[in-house]
Amino acid sequence: MDNQLLSFTEENYLKIIYLLTERHNGNEVSTNQLAEHTQTKAASVSDMLRKLAEKNYINYRKYQGVTLTEAGEQIALGVIRKHRLWEVFLVEKLGFGWDEIHDIAEQLEHIDSKELTKRLDDFLENPKFDPHGDPIPDAKGKMPSVSYQKLSEIALNQSVVMMGVSVHSPAFLQHLDKQQINLGCGLKVLEISDFDKSYSILLDGKTTIFVSNEVAKNLLVSIDE
Amino acid sequence: MDNQLLSFTEENYLKIIYLLTERHNGNEVSTNQLAEHTQTKAASVSDMLRKLAEKNYINYRKYQGVTLTEAGEQIALGVIRKHRLWEVFLVEKLGFGWDEIHDIAEQLEHIDSKELTKRLDDFLENPKFDPHGDPIPDAKGKMPSVSYQKLSEIALNQSVVMMGVSVHSPAFLQHLDKQQINLGCGLKVLEISDFDKSYSILLDGKTTIFVSNEVAKNLLVSIDE
DNA sequence: ACAAAATTTTAGACTAATCTAAAAATATAT
DNA sequence: ATATATTTTTAGATTAGTCTAAAATTTTGT
Ligand SMILES: [Mn+2]
Ligand SMILES: [Mn+2]
Ligand SMILES: [Mn+2]
Ligand SMILES: [Mn+2]
């Protein structure tokens, strides 16, 4: 529409490189990691990396992994912005659950129209976070910095607010739904079991629930002031 | 998402075959017509027709043109349904003009999720027509039959209602906007000029406007009862 | 430090969708 | 009816993205 510089596939590679780099605190992403996340083989990834490097979207030294160039990062942030805006649309306007939206957003994130993105953003009242608590990059391609902590790193009896999840699988999200753990909930760790490191948590100052260590590691929270 | 049986490209061919067949009252569509509408060359169309015939989406006799099979028609109607629903969304929810939406809908029509289409339909309150007056096929793949007439075929002084357009170019739609000719307007042909066959029209029983013969041929109306 | 293991790249092949040029079929026009 | 023009199909290439198998490079373990 506006100017389809990149293919669907190239956009996906750049987006995944961005997200993996972020997850590794800025360290290079390896060929095998990309193969896993693109559902392809390492050989295919090597080919694509050569192409993206040629177009100056990535910094690539053979065998050494990749990072995004400024140009590549802007593309990636544009795709992530659309992905997260569409997720807000699907939940807020169409009533989908947060466990049902990712695969649809994977398609919608490639719709190419600056004007559409702008109007969608306004229609949604310029949300700053998606339904999983992930920040939405602004129209200028700037990702808001957020600093959440894992619930598993929070001191006992410290009141915190549930802000996000570090795993987006439907199974995990449905598990949280069942326990009524939602974004914005108040949480306080009362006790960690010596036996299996599972957590007793006071939810919204009212009910006590029990979650596994695995769950506690994937809940992102911020200190409640 | 649900089951991506067909490529983006195959879906486009089936949609275009449907729309051209409809326009020709059920007559076969030729290779050259398809080449024109798919923005490709006749040789490419021949290849694709062989493939679509093999998959039983079209009836194809070499050199004789094509029609859709029942299976092909269902695919085409599904794509057209999505196209028109998204156009309603873009106009009714995001405030786009009817001249700005087609190219965006060309992309959105390929988003694959039954559940999304269903929820979008409900969100839009199950519209029966798109912003150009074209009927929206239902979820079962049935196209509502509508019988509009060209304004150019209507008797003098017969009151009619503006129901649709047979050309969707932004230039034509913007031209109608400028003259305040919108869907639902009341129209009555007062006179046809002997000189250039242009029309004097009473708009909404209030103002008199003048439109070219070309415009009158592309306005679809129904008798006002 | 060096052999073994793991990772990454290259080589060569395949599919989908496209193209140009040439051949085949159909339509048209005297 | 037959030559000419038009349309359509086929033949042979090309590009993007993928694959498997083999070669090259880096990492690991003793
Ligand atoms: Mn997502
Ligand atoms: Mn998300
Ligand atoms: Mn349209
Ligand atoms: Mn339309």
Coordinates of C-alpha atoms (C1' of nucleotides) and ligand atoms in Angstrom, one line a residue:
Chain A
M1 CA 0.0 0.0 0.0
D2 CA 2.2 2.8 1.2
N3 CA 5.5 1.3 0.0
Q4 CA 5.9 -2.4 0.3
L5 CA 9.7 -2.4 0.7
L6 CA 9.9 -5.8 2.3
S7 CA 8.2 -9.1 1.9
F8 CA 6.0 -10.7 4.6
T9 CA 8.9 -13.1 5.3
E10 CA 11.6 -10.4 5.6
E11 CA 9.3 -8.5 8.1
N12 CA 8.9 -11.6 10.2
Y13 CA 12.7 -12.2 10.4
L14 CA 13.3 -8.6 11.5
K15 CA 10.6 -8.7 14.1
I16 CA 11.9 -12.0 15.5
I17 CA 15.5 -10.7 15.6
Y18 CA 14.2 -7.6 17.5
L19 CA 12.3 -9.7 20.1
L20 CA 15.1 -12.2 20.6
T21 CA 17.8 -9.4 20.9
E22 CA 15.6 -7.7 23.5
R23 CA 15.1 -11.0 25.4
H24 CA 18.9 -11.4 25.4
N25 CA 19.6 -7.9 26.6
G26 CA 21.1 -6.7 23.3
N27 CA 23.2 -9.8 22.6
E28 CA 23.5 -11.2 19.1
V29 CA 20.9 -13.7 17.9
S30 CA 22.1 -17.0 16.5
T31 CA 21.1 -18.7 13.3
N32 CA 19.7 -21.7 15.2
Q33 CA 17.5 -19.5 17.4
L34 CA 16.1 -17.9 14.4
A35 CA 15.5 -21.2 12.7
E36 CA 13.5 -22.3 15.7
H37 CA 11.4 -19.2 15.8
T38 CA 10.8 -18.9 12.1
Q39 CA 10.0 -22.6 11.9
T40 CA 12.6 -23.2 9.2
K41 CA 16.0 -24.8 9.0
A42 CA 19.4 -23.1 9.8
A43 CA 20.3 -23.3 6.1
S44 CA 17.3 -21.2 5.2
V45 CA 18.1 -18.7 7.9
S46 CA 21.7 -18.3 6.6
D47 CA 20.4 -17.4 3.2
M48 CA 18.0 -14.9 4.5
L49 CA 20.6 -13.3 6.8
R50 CA 22.9 -12.8 3.8
K51 CA 20.0 -11.0 2.0
L52 CA 19.0 -8.8 4.9
A53 CA 22.6 -7.9 5.5
E54 CA 23.0 -6.9 1.9
K55 CA 20.0 -4.6 2.3
N56 CA 21.5 -3.2 5.4
Y57 CA 18.8 -4.2 7.8
I58 CA 21.1 -6.3 10.0
N59 CA 24.7 -6.4 11.2
Y60 CA 26.0 -9.8 10.3
R61 CA 29.4 -11.3 10.7
K62 CA 29.4 -14.9 9.5
Y63 CA 29.2 -17.4 12.4
Q64 CA 28.9 -14.6 14.9
G65 CA 25.1 -13.9 15.0
V66 CA 23.2 -10.8 14.1
T67 CA 21.8 -7.6 15.5
L68 CA 19.5 -5.1 13.8
T69 CA 20.7 -1.9 12.2
E70 CA 18.8 1.3 12.9
A71 CA 16.8 0.8 9.6
G72 CA 16.1 -2.8 10.5
E73 CA 14.9 -1.8 14.0
Q74 CA 12.5 0.7 12.6
I75 CA 10.9 -1.9 10.4
A76 CA 10.7 -4.3 13.3
L77 CA 9.2 -1.7 15.6
G78 CA 6.6 -0.8 13.0
V79 CA 5.5 -4.5 12.7
I80 CA 5.4 -4.9 16.5
R81 CA 3.4 -1.7 16.8
K82 CA 0.8 -3.1 14.4
H83 CA 0.8 -6.5 16.1
R84 CA 0.1 -5.0 19.5
L85 CA -2.5 -2.5 18.3
W86 CA -4.4 -5.2 16.5
E87 CA -4.3 -7.3 19.7
V88 CA -5.9 -4.5 21.6
F89 CA -8.5 -4.2 18.9
L90 CA -9.3 -7.9 19.1
V91 CA -9.7 -7.9 22.9
E92 CA -11.3 -4.5 23.5
K93 CA -13.5 -4.3 20.5
L94 CA -14.2 -7.8 19.4
G95 CA -14.2 -9.5 22.8
F96 CA -11.5 -12.1 22.2
G97 CA -9.6 -13.6 25.1
W98 CA -5.9 -12.8 25.5
D99 CA -5.1 -16.4 24.7
E100 CA -6.8 -16.3 21.3
I101 CA -5.4 -13.3 19.6
H102 CA -1.7 -13.9 18.8
D103 CA -2.1 -15.9 15.6
I104 CA -4.6 -13.5 14.2
A105 CA -2.3 -10.6 15.0
E106 CA 0.6 -12.4 13.3
Q107 CA -1.4 -11.9 10.1
L108 CA -2.7 -8.4 10.7
E109 CA 0.7 -7.1 11.6
H110 CA 1.7 -7.1 7.9
I111 CA -1.2 -5.0 6.6
D112 CA 0.5 -2.1 5.0
S113 CA -1.2 1.3 5.5
K114 CA 0.2 4.2 7.6
E115 CA -3.2 5.8 7.6
L116 CA -4.9 2.6 8.8
T117 CA -2.5 2.3 11.7
K118 CA -2.9 5.9 12.7
R119 CA -6.7 5.6 12.6
L120 CA -6.7 2.3 14.4
D121 CA -4.5 3.8 17.2
D122 CA -6.9 6.7 17.6
F123 CA -10.0 4.4 17.5
L124 CA -8.4 2.4 20.4
E125 CA -7.7 5.7 22.2
N126 CA -3.9 5.4 21.8
P127 CA -3.2 2.4 24.1
K128 CA 0.2 2.2 25.6
F129 CA 0.1 -1.5 26.4
D130 CA -1.3 -4.6 24.6
P131 CA -3.5 -7.2 26.3
H132 CA -0.4 -9.1 27.5
G133 CA 1.1 -6.0 29.2
D134 CA 3.7 -5.5 26.4
P135 CA 4.4 -1.8 25.6
I136 CA 3.3 -0.5 22.2
P137 CA 6.0 1.4 20.2
D138 CA 4.8 4.9 19.2
A139 CA 4.3 6.1 15.6
K140 CA 7.8 7.5 15.5
G141 CA 9.2 4.0 16.1
K142 CA 10.2 4.5 19.8
M143 CA 9.6 1.6 22.2
P144 CA 8.6 2.8 25.7
S145 CA 11.0 1.4 28.3
V146 CA 9.3 -0.5 31.0
S147 CA 10.9 -2.2 34.0
Y148 CA 9.0 -5.0 35.4
Q149 CA 10.3 -7.7 37.7
K150 CA 9.5 -11.4 37.9
L151 CA 7.2 -12.2 40.8
S152 CA 9.8 -14.9 41.7
E153 CA 12.2 -12.1 42.5
I154 CA 10.0 -10.1 44.8
A155 CA 10.4 -10.1 48.5
L156 CA 7.9 -11.8 50.8
N157 CA 4.9 -9.6 51.8
Q158 CA 5.8 -6.9 49.2
S159 CA 2.6 -5.6 47.5
V160 CA 2.9 -5.6 43.8
V161 CA 0.7 -5.2 40.7
M162 CA 0.4 -7.7 37.9
M163 CA 1.7 -5.9 34.8
G164 CA 2.5 -8.6 32.2
V165 CA 3.6 -12.1 31.2
S166 CA 6.9 -13.3 29.8
V167 CA 5.2 -16.4 28.1
H168 CA 2.3 -15.9 25.7
S169 CA 1.2 -19.5 25.2
P170 CA -2.5 -20.1 25.2
A171 CA -2.0 -22.8 27.9
F172 CA -0.3 -20.4 30.2
L173 CA -2.7 -17.6 29.7
Q174 CA -5.7 -19.9 30.2
H175 CA -4.1 -21.2 33.4
L176 CA -4.0 -17.6 34.7
D177 CA -7.6 -17.0 33.7
K178 CA -8.7 -20.0 35.7
Q179 CA -6.9 -18.6 38.8
Q180 CA -8.3 -15.2 38.1
I181 CA -4.9 -13.7 37.7
N182 CA -5.4 -10.7 35.4
L183 CA -3.4 -7.6 34.4
G184 CA -3.8 -5.0 37.1
C185 CA -4.4 -7.5 40.0
G186 CA -2.8 -6.8 43.3
L187 CA -0.4 -9.6 44.4
K188 CA 1.5 -10.3 47.6
V189 CA 3.7 -13.4 48.1
L190 CA 2.9 -14.8 51.5
E191 CA 5.1 -17.9 51.5
I192 CA 7.3 -20.0 49.3
S193 CA 7.0 -23.7 50.0
D194 CA 10.2 -25.5 51.0
F195 CA 9.0 -28.6 49.3
D196 CA 8.4 -27.5 45.7
K197 CA 9.1 -23.8 45.7
S198 CA 5.4 -23.1 44.9
Y199 CA 3.9 -19.8 46.0
S200 CA 1.1 -18.8 48.3
I201 CA -0.2 -15.5 47.0
L202 CA -2.7 -13.0 48.3
L203 CA -4.8 -11.9 45.3
D204 CA -6.3 -8.4 45.4
G205 CA -5.9 -8.4 49.2
K206 CA -8.8 -10.9 49.4
T207 CA -8.2 -14.5 48.4
T208 CA -5.2 -16.7 48.8
I209 CA -4.1 -18.8 45.8
F210 CA -1.3 -21.2 45.0
V211 CA 0.8 -21.1 41.9
S212 CA 3.8 -23.2 40.8
N213 CA 7.3 -21.8 40.7
E214 CA 7.1 -22.0 36.9
V215 CA 4.1 -19.6 37.0
A216 CA 5.8 -17.2 39.4
K217 CA 8.8 -16.9 37.1
N218 CA 6.6 -15.8 34.2
L219 CA 4.5 -13.2 36.0
L220 CA 5.8 -9.7 35.5
V221 CA 4.9 -7.2 38.2
S222 CA 5.8 -3.8 39.5
I223 CA 6.0 -2.5 43.1
D224 CA 2.7 -1.1 44.3
E225 CA 3.2 2.5 45.5
Chain B
M1 CA -5.1 -19.9 10.7
D2 CA -8.2 -22.0 10.3
N3 CA -6.9 -24.0 7.3
Q4 CA -5.0 -22.1 4.7
L5 CA -5.9 -24.2 1.7
L6 CA -5.1 -21.6 -0.9
S7 CA -2.4 -19.0 -1.4
F8 CA -3.1 -15.3 -1.4
T9 CA -2.7 -15.4 -5.2
E10 CA -5.1 -18.3 -5.8
E11 CA -7.7 -16.5 -3.6
N12 CA -7.3 -13.4 -5.8
Y13 CA -7.8 -15.3 -9.0
L14 CA -11.0 -17.0 -7.7
K15 CA -12.4 -13.7 -6.4
I16 CA -11.7 -11.9 -9.8
I17 CA -13.2 -14.8 -11.7
Y18 CA -16.4 -14.5 -9.6
L19 CA -16.7 -10.8 -10.0
L20 CA -16.1 -10.9 -13.8
T21 CA -18.5 -13.8 -14.3
E22 CA -21.1 -11.9 -12.3
R23 CA -20.5 -8.8 -14.5
H24 CA -20.9 -10.9 -17.6
N25 CA -24.1 -12.5 -16.4
G26 CA -22.6 -15.9 -15.9
N27 CA -20.6 -16.1 -19.1
E28 CA -17.1 -17.5 -19.2
V29 CA -14.2 -15.3 -18.3
S30 CA -11.3 -15.1 -20.8
T31 CA -7.6 -15.4 -20.1
N32 CA -6.9 -11.8 -21.3
Q33 CA -9.6 -10.3 -19.0
L34 CA -8.0 -12.1 -16.1
A35 CA -4.5 -10.9 -17.1
E36 CA -5.8 -7.4 -17.1
H37 CA -7.4 -7.6 -13.7
T38 CA -4.6 -9.6 -12.0
Q39 CA -2.0 -7.2 -13.5
T40 CA -0.1 -10.1 -15.0
K41 CA 0.4 -11.5 -18.5
A42 CA -1.8 -14.0 -20.3
A43 CA 0.9 -16.7 -20.1
S44 CA 0.9 -16.4 -16.3
V45 CA -2.9 -16.7 -16.2
S46 CA -2.9 -19.8 -18.4
D47 CA -0.5 -21.5 -15.9
M48 CA -2.7 -20.5 -13.0
L49 CA -5.9 -21.7 -14.7
R50 CA -4.3 -25.1 -15.3
K51 CA -3.5 -25.3 -11.6
L52 CA -6.9 -24.1 -10.4
A53 CA -8.6 -26.6 -12.7
E54 CA -6.5 -29.4 -11.4
K55 CA -7.7 -28.5 -7.9
N56 CA -11.3 -28.4 -9.1
Y57 CA -11.9 -24.8 -8.3
I58 CA -12.7 -23.9 -11.9
N59 CA -14.3 -25.3 -15.0
Y60 CA -11.7 -24.9 -17.7
R61 CA -11.7 -25.9 -21.4
K62 CA -8.6 -24.7 -23.1
Y63 CA -9.2 -21.6 -25.3
Q64 CA -12.8 -21.4 -24.0
G65 CA -12.5 -19.4 -20.8
V66 CA -13.5 -20.4 -17.3
T67 CA -16.3 -20.4 -14.7
L68 CA -16.1 -21.3 -11.0
T69 CA -17.0 -24.7 -9.7
E70 CA -19.2 -24.8 -6.5
A71 CA -16.0 -25.2 -4.4
G72 CA -14.4 -22.2 -6.2
E73 CA -17.4 -20.1 -5.7
Q74 CA -17.5 -20.7 -2.0
I75 CA -13.9 -19.6 -1.7
A76 CA -14.5 -16.5 -3.8
L77 CA -17.6 -15.6 -1.7
G78 CA -15.7 -16.0 1.5
V79 CA -13.0 -13.6 0.3
I80 CA -15.6 -11.1 -1.0
R81 CA -17.5 -11.3 2.3
K82 CA -14.3 -10.4 4.2
H83 CA -13.5 -7.6 1.8
R84 CA -16.8 -6.0 2.2
L85 CA -17.1 -6.4 5.9
W86 CA -13.7 -4.8 6.4
E87 CA -14.8 -1.9 4.1
V88 CA -17.7 -1.3 6.4
F89 CA -15.3 -1.4 9.4
L90 CA -13.0 1.1 7.7
V91 CA -15.8 3.6 7.0
E92 CA -18.1 3.1 9.9
K93 CA -15.6 2.6 12.7
L94 CA -12.4 4.3 11.5
G95 CA -14.0 7.2 9.5
F96 CA -12.3 6.5 6.1
G97 CA -14.0 7.8 3.0
W98 CA -15.5 5.3 0.5
D99 CA -12.8 6.3 -2.0
E100 CA -9.9 5.3 0.3
I101 CA -10.8 1.8 1.5
H102 CA -10.5 -0.6 -1.5
D103 CA -6.7 -1.1 -1.4
I104 CA -6.7 -1.7 2.3
A105 CA -9.6 -4.2 2.0
E106 CA -7.6 -6.0 -0.7
Q107 CA -5.1 -6.9 2.0
L108 CA -7.6 -7.5 4.8
E109 CA -9.7 -9.9 2.7
H110 CA -7.0 -12.6 3.0
I111 CA -6.8 -12.7 6.8
D112 CA -7.7 -16.2 7.7
S113 CA -9.8 -16.7 10.8
K114 CA -13.5 -17.8 10.8
E115 CA -13.9 -16.6 14.4
L116 CA -12.5 -13.1 13.5
T117 CA -14.9 -12.8 10.6
K118 CA -17.8 -13.8 12.7
R119 CA -17.0 -11.4 15.5
L120 CA -16.3 -8.6 13.0
D121 CA -19.7 -9.1 11.5
D122 CA -21.4 -8.9 14.9
F123 CA -19.3 -5.9 15.9
L124 CA -20.5 -4.1 12.7
E125 CA -24.1 -5.3 13.5
N126 CA -24.4 -7.7 10.6
P127 CA -24.4 -5.2 7.7
K128 CA -26.0 -6.3 4.5
F129 CA -24.2 -3.9 2.2
D130 CA -20.8 -2.4 2.0
P131 CA -20.0 1.3 1.6
H132 CA -20.4 1.1 -2.2
G133 CA -23.8 -0.5 -1.9
D134 CA -22.5 -4.0 -2.8
P135 CA -24.2 -6.8 -1.0
I136 CA -22.3 -8.8 1.6
P137 CA -22.4 -12.6 1.2
D138 CA -23.6 -14.3 4.4
A139 CA -21.6 -16.7 6.5
K140 CA -23.0 -19.7 4.7
G141 CA -21.6 -18.4 1.4
K142 CA -24.8 -17.1 -0.1
M143 CA -24.8 -13.8 -2.0
P144 CA -28.0 -11.8 -1.5
S145 CA -29.5 -11.1 -4.9
V146 CA -30.1 -7.4 -5.6
S147 CA -31.7 -5.8 -8.6
Y148 CA -30.6 -2.3 -9.2
Q149 CA -30.9 -0.3 -12.4
K150 CA -28.6 2.2 -14.0
L151 CA -29.9 5.7 -13.5
S152 CA -29.4 6.1 -17.3
E153 CA -32.2 3.5 -17.8
I154 CA -34.8 5.2 -15.6
A155 CA -37.7 7.1 -17.0
L156 CA -37.9 10.9 -16.7
N157 CA -39.5 12.2 -13.5
Q158 CA -39.4 8.7 -11.9
S159 CA -38.3 9.0 -8.2
V160 CA -35.5 6.6 -7.3
V161 CA -33.0 6.0 -4.5
M162 CA -29.3 5.9 -5.0
M163 CA -28.2 2.3 -4.0
G164 CA -24.7 1.8 -5.4
V165 CA -22.0 2.4 -8.0
S166 CA -20.8 0.2 -10.8
V167 CA -17.4 1.8 -10.9
H168 CA -15.2 2.0 -7.7
S169 CA -12.4 4.3 -8.8
P170 CA -11.4 6.9 -6.2
A171 CA -11.8 9.6 -9.0
F172 CA -15.4 8.6 -9.6
L173 CA -16.3 8.3 -5.9
Q174 CA -14.7 11.7 -5.1
H175 CA -16.6 13.2 -8.0
L176 CA -19.8 12.0 -6.5
D177 CA -18.8 13.3 -3.1
K178 CA -18.2 16.8 -4.6
Q179 CA -21.8 16.7 -6.0
Q180 CA -23.1 15.4 -2.7
I181 CA -24.4 12.2 -4.3
N182 CA -24.4 9.6 -1.6
L183 CA -26.0 6.2 -1.0
G184 CA -29.6 6.7 0.0
C185 CA -30.1 10.0 -1.7
G186 CA -33.3 10.5 -3.6
L187 CA -32.8 11.2 -7.3
K188 CA -35.2 12.2 -10.1
V189 CA -34.1 12.8 -13.7
L190 CA -35.6 16.0 -14.9
E191 CA -34.1 16.2 -18.3
I192 CA -31.5 14.7 -20.6
S193 CA -29.7 17.2 -22.8
D194 CA -30.0 16.7 -26.6
F195 CA -26.5 18.2 -27.0
D196 CA -24.3 15.9 -24.8
K197 CA -26.8 13.5 -23.1
S198 CA -26.0 15.0 -19.8
Y199 CA -28.5 14.8 -17.0
S200 CA -30.4 17.4 -14.9
I201 CA -31.2 15.6 -11.7
L202 CA -33.3 16.7 -8.7
L203 CA -31.3 15.6 -5.6
D204 CA -33.3 14.8 -2.4
G205 CA -36.2 16.8 -3.8
K206 CA -34.3 20.0 -3.1
T207 CA -31.4 21.0 -5.4
T208 CA -30.9 20.5 -9.1
I209 CA -27.5 19.1 -10.2
F210 CA -26.0 18.2 -13.6
V211 CA -24.1 15.1 -14.3
S212 CA -22.5 13.6 -17.4
N213 CA -23.9 10.7 -19.2
E214 CA -20.9 8.7 -18.0
V215 CA -21.9 9.3 -14.4
A216 CA -25.5 8.5 -15.0
K217 CA -24.5 5.1 -16.5
N218 CA -22.6 4.2 -13.3
L219 CA -25.1 5.1 -10.7
L220 CA -27.2 2.2 -9.5
V221 CA -30.7 3.0 -8.2
S222 CA -33.9 1.4 -7.3
I223 CA -37.5 2.7 -7.7
D224 CA -38.6 4.7 -4.7
E225 CA -41.9 3.3 -3.3
Chain C
dA1 C1' 46.3 -27.9 22.6
dC2 C1' 43.8 -30.7 20.1
dA3 C1' 40.2 -34.0 19.0
dA4 C1' 35.3 -34.3 19.1
dA5 C1' 30.9 -32.1 19.1
dA6 C1' 28.0 -28.5 17.8
dT7 C1' 26.9 -24.8 14.9
dT8 C1' 26.8 -22.4 10.7
dT9 C1' 27.4 -21.8 5.9
dT10 C1' 27.6 -23.4 1.1
dA11 C1' 26.1 -26.3 -2.8
dG12 C1' 22.6 -28.0 -5.3
dA13 C1' 17.7 -28.9 -5.8
dC14 C1' 12.6 -27.9 -5.5
dT15 C1' 8.0 -25.1 -5.7
dA16 C1' 5.1 -21.1 -6.6
dA17 C1' 4.5 -17.3 -9.3
dT18 C1' 6.0 -14.7 -12.7
dC19 C1' 8.1 -13.3 -17.4
dT20 C1' 9.3 -13.3 -22.8
dA21 C1' 9.2 -15.5 -27.1
dA22 C1' 7.3 -18.9 -30.0
dA23 C1' 3.7 -22.1 -31.4
dA24 C1' -1.1 -23.3 -31.6
dA25 C1' -5.9 -22.4 -31.8
dT26 C1' -9.7 -19.4 -32.7
dA27 C1' -12.0 -15.3 -34.7
dT28 C1' -12.5 -11.9 -38.5
dA29 C1' -12.7 -10.1 -42.8
dT30 C1' -12.7 -10.0 -47.5
Chain D
dA1 C1' -13.0 -20.3 -48.1
dT2 C1' -9.0 -18.8 -47.0
dA3 C1' -5.7 -15.5 -45.5
dT4 C1' -4.9 -12.4 -41.6
dA5 C1' -5.4 -10.9 -37.0
dT6 C1' -6.2 -12.0 -32.3
dT7 C1' -6.2 -14.8 -28.4
dT8 C1' -4.4 -18.5 -25.8
dT9 C1' -1.2 -21.9 -24.7
dT10 C1' 3.4 -23.9 -24.3
dA11 C1' 8.5 -23.7 -23.7
dG12 C1' 12.1 -22.2 -21.3
dA13 C1' 13.9 -18.7 -17.8
dT14 C1' 13.9 -16.1 -13.4
dT15 C1' 13.2 -14.9 -8.4
dA16 C1' 12.0 -15.8 -3.5
dG17 C1' 11.9 -18.9 -0.1
dT18 C1' 12.6 -23.3 1.3
dC19 C1' 14.9 -28.0 1.8
dT20 C1' 18.9 -31.9 2.5
dA21 C1' 23.5 -33.1 2.5
dA22 C1' 28.2 -31.8 2.7
dA23 C1' 31.8 -28.5 4.0
dA24 C1' 33.6 -25.0 7.0
dT25 C1' 34.0 -22.8 11.4
dT26 C1' 33.6 -22.4 16.2
dT27 C1' 33.0 -24.3 20.8
dT28 C1' 33.8 -27.8 24.3
dG29 C1' 36.1 -31.2 27.0
dT30 C1' 40.1 -33.5 28.4
Ligands
MN1 MN 1.2 -11.6 20.1
MN2 MN 0.9 -9.4 22.9
MN3 MN -13.5 -2.8 -2.7
MN4 MN -16.9 -2.2 -1.9

